mmCIF file of C-alpha atoms in Angstrom:
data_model
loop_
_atom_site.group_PDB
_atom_site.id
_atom_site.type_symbol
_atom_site.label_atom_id
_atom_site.label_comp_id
_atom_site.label_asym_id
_atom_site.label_seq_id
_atom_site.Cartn_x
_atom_site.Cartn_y
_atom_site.Cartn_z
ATOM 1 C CA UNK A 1 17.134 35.781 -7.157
ATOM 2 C CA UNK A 2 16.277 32.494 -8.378
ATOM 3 C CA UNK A 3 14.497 29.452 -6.238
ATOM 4 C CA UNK A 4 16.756 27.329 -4.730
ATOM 5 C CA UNK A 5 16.615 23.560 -3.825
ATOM 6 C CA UNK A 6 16.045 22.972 0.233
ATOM 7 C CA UNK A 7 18.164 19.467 0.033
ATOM 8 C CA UNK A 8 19.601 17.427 2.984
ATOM 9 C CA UNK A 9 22.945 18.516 4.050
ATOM 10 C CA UNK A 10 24.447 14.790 2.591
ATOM 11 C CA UNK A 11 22.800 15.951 -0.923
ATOM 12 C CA UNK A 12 24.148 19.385 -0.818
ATOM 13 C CA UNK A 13 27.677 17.379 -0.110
ATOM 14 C CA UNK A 14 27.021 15.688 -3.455
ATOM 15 C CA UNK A 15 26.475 19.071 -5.670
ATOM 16 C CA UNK A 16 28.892 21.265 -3.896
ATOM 17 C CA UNK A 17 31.570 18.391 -5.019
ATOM 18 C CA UNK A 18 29.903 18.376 -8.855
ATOM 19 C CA UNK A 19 30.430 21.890 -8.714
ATOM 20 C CA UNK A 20 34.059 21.998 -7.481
ATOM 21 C CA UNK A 21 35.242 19.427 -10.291
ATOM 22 C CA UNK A 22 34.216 22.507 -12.396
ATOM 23 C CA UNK A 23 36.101 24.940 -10.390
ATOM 24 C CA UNK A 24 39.375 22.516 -10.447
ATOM 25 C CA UNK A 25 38.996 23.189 -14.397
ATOM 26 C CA UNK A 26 38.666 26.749 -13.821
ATOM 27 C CA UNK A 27 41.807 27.040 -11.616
ATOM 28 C CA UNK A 28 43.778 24.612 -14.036
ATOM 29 C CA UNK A 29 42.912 26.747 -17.128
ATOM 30 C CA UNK A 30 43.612 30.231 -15.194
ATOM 31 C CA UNK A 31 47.129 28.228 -14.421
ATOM 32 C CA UNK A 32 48.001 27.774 -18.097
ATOM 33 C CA UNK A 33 46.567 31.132 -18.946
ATOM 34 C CA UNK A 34 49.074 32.619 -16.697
ATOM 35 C CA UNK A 35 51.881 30.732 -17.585
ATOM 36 C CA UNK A 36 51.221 32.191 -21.351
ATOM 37 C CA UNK A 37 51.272 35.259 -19.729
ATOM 38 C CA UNK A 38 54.445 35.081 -18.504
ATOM 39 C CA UNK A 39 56.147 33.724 -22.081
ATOM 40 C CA UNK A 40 54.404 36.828 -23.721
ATOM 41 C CA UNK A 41 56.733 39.084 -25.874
ATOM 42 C CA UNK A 42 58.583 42.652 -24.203
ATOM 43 C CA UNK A 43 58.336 45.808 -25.955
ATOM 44 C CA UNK A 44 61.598 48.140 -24.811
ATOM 45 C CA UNK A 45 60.538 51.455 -22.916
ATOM 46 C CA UNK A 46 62.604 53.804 -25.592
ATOM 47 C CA UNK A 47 60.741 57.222 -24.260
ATOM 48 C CA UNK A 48 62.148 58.937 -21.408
ATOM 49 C CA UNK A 49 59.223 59.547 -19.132
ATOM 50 C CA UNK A 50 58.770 61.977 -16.178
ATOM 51 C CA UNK A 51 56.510 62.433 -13.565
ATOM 52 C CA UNK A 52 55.198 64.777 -11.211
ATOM 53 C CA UNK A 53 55.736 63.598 -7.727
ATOM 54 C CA UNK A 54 54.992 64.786 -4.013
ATOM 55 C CA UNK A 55 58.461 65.364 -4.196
ATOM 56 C CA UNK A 56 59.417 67.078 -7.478
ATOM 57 C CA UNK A 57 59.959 64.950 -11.020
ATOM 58 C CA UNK A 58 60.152 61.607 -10.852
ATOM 59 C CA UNK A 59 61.897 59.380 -13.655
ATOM 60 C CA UNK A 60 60.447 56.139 -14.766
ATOM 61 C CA UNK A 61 62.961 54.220 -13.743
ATOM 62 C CA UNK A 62 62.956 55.541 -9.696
ATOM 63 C CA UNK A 63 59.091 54.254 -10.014
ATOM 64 C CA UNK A 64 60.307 50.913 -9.604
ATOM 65 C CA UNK A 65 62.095 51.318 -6.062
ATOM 66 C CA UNK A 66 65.050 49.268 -6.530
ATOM 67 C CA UNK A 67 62.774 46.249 -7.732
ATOM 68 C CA UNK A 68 62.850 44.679 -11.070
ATOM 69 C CA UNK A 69 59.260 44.446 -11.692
ATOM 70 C CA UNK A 70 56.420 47.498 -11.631
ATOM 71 C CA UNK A 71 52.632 47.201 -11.645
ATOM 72 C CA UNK A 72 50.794 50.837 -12.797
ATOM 73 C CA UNK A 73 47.277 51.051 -11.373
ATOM 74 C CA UNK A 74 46.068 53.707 -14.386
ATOM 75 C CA UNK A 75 43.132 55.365 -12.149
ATOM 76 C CA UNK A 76 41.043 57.708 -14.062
ATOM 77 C CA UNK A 77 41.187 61.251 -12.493
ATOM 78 C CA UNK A 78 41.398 63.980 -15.256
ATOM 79 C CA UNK A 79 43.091 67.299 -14.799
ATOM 80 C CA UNK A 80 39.706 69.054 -14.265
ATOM 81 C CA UNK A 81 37.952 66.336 -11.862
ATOM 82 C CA UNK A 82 37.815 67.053 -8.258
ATOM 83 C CA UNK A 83 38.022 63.519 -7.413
ATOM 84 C CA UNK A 84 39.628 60.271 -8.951
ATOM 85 C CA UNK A 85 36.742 58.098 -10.245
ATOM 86 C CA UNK A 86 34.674 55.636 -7.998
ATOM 87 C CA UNK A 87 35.229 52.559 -9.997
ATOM 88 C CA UNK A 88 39.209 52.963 -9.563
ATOM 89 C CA UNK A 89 38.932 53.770 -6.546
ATOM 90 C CA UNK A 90 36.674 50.727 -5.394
ATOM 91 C CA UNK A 91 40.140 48.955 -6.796
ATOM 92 C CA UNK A 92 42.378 50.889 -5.090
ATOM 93 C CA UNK A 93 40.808 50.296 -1.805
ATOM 94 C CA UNK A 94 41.674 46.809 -2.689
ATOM 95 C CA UNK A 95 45.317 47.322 -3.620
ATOM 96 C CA UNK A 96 45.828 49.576 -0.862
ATOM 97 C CA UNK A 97 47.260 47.015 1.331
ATOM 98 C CA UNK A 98 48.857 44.494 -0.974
ATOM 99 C CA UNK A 99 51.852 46.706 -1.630
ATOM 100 C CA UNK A 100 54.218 45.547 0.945
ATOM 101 C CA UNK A 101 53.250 41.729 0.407
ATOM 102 C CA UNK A 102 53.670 42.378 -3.840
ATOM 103 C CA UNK A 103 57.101 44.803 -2.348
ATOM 104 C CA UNK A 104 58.469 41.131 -0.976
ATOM 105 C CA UNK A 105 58.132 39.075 -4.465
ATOM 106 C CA UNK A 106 60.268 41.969 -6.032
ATOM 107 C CA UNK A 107 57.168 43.884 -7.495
ATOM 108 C CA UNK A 108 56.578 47.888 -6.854
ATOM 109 C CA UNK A 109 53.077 49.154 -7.270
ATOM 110 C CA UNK A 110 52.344 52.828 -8.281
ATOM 111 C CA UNK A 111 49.131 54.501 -9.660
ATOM 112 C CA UNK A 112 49.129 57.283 -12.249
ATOM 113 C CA UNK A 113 46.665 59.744 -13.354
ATOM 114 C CA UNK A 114 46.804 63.153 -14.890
ATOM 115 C CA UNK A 115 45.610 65.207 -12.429
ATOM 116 C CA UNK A 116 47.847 67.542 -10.732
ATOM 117 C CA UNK A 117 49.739 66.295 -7.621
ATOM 118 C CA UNK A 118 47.780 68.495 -5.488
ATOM 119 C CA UNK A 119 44.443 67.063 -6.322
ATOM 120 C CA UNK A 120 46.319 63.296 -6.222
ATOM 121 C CA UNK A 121 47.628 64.293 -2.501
ATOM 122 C CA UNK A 122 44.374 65.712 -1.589
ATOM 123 C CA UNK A 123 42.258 62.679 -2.134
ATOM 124 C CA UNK A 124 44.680 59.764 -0.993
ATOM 125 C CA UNK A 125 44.663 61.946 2.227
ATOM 126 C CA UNK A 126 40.819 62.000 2.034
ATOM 127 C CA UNK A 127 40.824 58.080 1.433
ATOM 128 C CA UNK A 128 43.216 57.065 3.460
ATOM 129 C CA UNK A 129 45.619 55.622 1.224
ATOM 130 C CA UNK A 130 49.530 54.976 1.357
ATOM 131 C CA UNK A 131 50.265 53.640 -2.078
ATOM 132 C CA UNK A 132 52.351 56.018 -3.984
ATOM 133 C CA UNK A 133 50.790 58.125 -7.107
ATOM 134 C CA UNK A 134 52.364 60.538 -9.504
ATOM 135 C CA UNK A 135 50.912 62.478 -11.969
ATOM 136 C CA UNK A 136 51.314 61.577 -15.711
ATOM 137 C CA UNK A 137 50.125 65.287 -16.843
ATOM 138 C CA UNK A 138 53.447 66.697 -18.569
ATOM 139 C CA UNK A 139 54.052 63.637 -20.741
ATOM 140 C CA UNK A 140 52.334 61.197 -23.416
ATOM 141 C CA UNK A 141 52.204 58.181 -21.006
ATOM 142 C CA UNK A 142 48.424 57.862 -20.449
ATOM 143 C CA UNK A 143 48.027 58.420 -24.206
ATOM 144 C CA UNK A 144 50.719 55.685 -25.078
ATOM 145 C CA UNK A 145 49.354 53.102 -23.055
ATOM 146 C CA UNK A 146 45.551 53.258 -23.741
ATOM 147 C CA UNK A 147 43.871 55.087 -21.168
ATOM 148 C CA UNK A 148 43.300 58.669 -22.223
ATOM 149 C CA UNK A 149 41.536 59.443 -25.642
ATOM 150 C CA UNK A 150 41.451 63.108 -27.329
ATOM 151 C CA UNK A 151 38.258 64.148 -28.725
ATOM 152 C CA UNK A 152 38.947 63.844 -31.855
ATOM 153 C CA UNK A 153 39.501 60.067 -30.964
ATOM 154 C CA UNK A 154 36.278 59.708 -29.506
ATOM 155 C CA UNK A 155 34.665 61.254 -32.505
ATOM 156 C CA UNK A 156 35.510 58.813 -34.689
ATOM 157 C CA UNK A 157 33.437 56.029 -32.701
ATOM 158 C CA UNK A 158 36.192 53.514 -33.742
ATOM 159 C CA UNK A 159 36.982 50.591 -30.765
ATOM 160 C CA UNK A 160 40.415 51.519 -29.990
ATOM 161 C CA UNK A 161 40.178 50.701 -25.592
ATOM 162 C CA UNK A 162 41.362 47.353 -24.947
ATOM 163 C CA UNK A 163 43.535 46.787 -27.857
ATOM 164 C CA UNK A 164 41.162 48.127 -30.511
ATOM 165 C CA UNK A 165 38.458 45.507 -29.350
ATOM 166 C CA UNK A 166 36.105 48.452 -27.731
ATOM 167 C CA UNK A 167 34.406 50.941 -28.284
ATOM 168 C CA UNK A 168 35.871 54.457 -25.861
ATOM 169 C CA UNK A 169 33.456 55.924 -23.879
ATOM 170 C CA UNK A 170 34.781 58.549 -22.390
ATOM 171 C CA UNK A 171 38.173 60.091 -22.370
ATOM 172 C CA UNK A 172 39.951 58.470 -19.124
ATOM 173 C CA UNK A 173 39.508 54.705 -18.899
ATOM 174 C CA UNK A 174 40.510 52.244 -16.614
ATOM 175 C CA UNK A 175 43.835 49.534 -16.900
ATOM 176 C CA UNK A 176 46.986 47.900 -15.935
ATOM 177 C CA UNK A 177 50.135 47.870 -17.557
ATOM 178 C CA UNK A 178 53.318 45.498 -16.026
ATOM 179 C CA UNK A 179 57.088 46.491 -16.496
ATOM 180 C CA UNK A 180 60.298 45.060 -15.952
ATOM 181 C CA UNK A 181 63.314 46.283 -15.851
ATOM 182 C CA UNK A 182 66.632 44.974 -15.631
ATOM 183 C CA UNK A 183 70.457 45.370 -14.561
ATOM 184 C CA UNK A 184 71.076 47.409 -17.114
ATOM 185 C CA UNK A 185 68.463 49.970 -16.103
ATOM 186 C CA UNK A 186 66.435 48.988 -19.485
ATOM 187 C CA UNK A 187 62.524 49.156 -19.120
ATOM 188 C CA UNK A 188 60.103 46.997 -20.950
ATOM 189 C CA UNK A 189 56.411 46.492 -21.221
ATOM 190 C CA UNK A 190 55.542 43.553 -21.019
ATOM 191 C CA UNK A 191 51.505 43.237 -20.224
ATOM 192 C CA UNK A 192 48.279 45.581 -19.635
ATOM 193 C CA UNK A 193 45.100 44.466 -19.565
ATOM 194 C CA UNK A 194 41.405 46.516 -19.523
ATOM 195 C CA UNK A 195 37.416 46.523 -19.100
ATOM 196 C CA UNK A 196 36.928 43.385 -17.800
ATOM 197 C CA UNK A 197 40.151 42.193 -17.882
ATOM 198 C CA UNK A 198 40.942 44.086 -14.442
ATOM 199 C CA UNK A 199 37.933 42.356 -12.874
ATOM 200 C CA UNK A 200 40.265 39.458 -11.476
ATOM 201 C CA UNK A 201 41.739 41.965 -9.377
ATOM 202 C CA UNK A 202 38.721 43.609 -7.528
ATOM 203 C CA UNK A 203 38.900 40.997 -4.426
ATOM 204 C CA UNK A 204 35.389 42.755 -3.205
ATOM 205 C CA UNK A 205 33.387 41.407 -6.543
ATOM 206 C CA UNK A 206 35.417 37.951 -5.811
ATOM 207 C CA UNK A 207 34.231 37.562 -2.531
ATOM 208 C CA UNK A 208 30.278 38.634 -3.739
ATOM 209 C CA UNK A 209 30.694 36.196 -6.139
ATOM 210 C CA UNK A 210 30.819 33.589 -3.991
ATOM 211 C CA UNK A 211 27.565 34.424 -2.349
ATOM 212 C CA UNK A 212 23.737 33.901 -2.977
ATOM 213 C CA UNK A 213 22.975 37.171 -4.861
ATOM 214 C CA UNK A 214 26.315 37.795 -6.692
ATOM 215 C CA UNK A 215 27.405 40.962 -7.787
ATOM 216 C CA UNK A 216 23.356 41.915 -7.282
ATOM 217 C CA UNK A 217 23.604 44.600 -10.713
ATOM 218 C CA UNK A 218 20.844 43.075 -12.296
ATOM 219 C CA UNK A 219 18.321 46.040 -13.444
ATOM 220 C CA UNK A 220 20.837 49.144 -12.482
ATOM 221 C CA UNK A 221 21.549 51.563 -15.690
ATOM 222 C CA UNK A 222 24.785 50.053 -15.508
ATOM 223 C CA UNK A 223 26.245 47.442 -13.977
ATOM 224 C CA UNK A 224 28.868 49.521 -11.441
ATOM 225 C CA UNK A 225 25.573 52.288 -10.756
ATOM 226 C CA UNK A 226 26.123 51.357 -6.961
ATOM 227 C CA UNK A 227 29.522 52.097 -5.989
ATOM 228 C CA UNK A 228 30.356 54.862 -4.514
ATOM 229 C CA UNK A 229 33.542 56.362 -2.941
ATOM 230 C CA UNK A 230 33.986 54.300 0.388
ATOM 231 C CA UNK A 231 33.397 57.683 2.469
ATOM 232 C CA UNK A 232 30.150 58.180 0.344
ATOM 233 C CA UNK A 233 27.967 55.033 1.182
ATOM 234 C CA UNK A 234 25.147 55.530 3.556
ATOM 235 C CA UNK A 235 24.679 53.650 7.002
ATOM 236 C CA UNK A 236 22.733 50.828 6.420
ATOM 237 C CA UNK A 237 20.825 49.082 9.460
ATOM 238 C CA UNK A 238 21.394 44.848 8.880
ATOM 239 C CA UNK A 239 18.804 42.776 7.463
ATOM 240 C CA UNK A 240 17.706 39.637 8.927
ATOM 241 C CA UNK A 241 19.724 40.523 12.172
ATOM 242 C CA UNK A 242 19.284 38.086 15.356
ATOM 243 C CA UNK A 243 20.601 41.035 17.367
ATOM 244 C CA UNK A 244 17.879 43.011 18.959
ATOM 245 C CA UNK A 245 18.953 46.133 20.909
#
């Protein structure tokens, strides 16, 4: 951690105010990035995708609930893991609440994996969460939308995660993809985003970075080494605490 100024309270004033004329640029160029977002091109849905549900097959189309718009969380959990991986799963803890608020600006959220529906079932009872997740095993949709790599993919050592900008490591990866679909019960794609592009929506690394220490990775093997599965993490007496038993 690096040394820090001790200033009067009038002269931290002063910098804090520097500091948000930078963060007013920030939130204006975040506005204008999202407003090219938004006027991005649609690619029509032409496949016919079906899922495996609690409930039996699911059709694309019945993902989005009545609602014009869906968000797919694609959490990595292969056929042959016992458990979805911790990184998506420090997201979904995130998103696990947001669905009714995103549910009243027209917007369904769903994740998909390919594991099984048992294993899916099995761990959002172990975690807790109410979100709704179907299983992408029986059809091409991971493939088609950038998250799951064959071998002989990975072989090759070519970037093709994140629209051919990186490198895969590993066969599941992380992402988002956004569809709309309209009256006529025609689906289009109209925006995914991966790697660090999903970092906006972790709100646990936005609230650390507003803190002293940040994100505190500095020095791990990598910089997510920490996380673990919420039920995972060890009990961890407070530092510093003015409460004494």
């Amino acid at each position: 951690m690096q040394q820090h100024q001790i200033v009067s309270r009038e002269q931290w004033i002063a910098a804090r105010k520097a500091h948000l004329a930078h963060e007013k640029e920030l939130t204006q160029a975040r506005e204008r990035l999202a407003e090219e977002r938004r006027a991005l091109p649609w690619v029509k849905v032409d496949k016919s995708y079906v899922f495996d549900g609690p409930n039996g097959k699911v059709e694309f189309g019945d993902l989005f609930k009545g609602r014009p718009q869906l968000v797919v969380q694609h959490v990595m959990f292969a056929s042959d893991w016992d458990a979805a991986c911790k990184s998506c799963s420090f997201w979904a803890d995130g998103y696990e609440r947001m669905v009714p608020h995103l549910a009243a600006r027209d917007t369904s959220v769903v994740a998909v994996s390919l594991a099984p529906v048992a294993k899916l079932e099995a761990f959002k009872k172990r975690m807790g969460w109410s979100f709704d997740w179907v299983s992408s095993g029986s059809s091409s949709f991971n493939q088609d939308y950038g998250v799951t790599f064959s071998p002989e993919q990975i072989a090759t050592g070519k970037p093709m995660y994140n629209f051919g900008t990186t490198r895969i490591y590993g066969p599941e990866l992380p992402g988002i993809s956004v569809f709309y679909r309209n009256e006529a019960g025609e689906v289009f794609h109209t925006y995914s985003c991966f790697a660090r592009g999903l970092d906006m929506m972790n709100a646990a690394y936005q609230y650390l970075d507003l803190t002293p220490l940040g994100r505190h990775e500095e020095g791990l093997p990598y910089p997510m080494d920490w996380v673990r599965l919420r039920d995972q993490y060890e009990p961890q007496a407070a530092k510093g605490s003015c409460c004494h038993g």
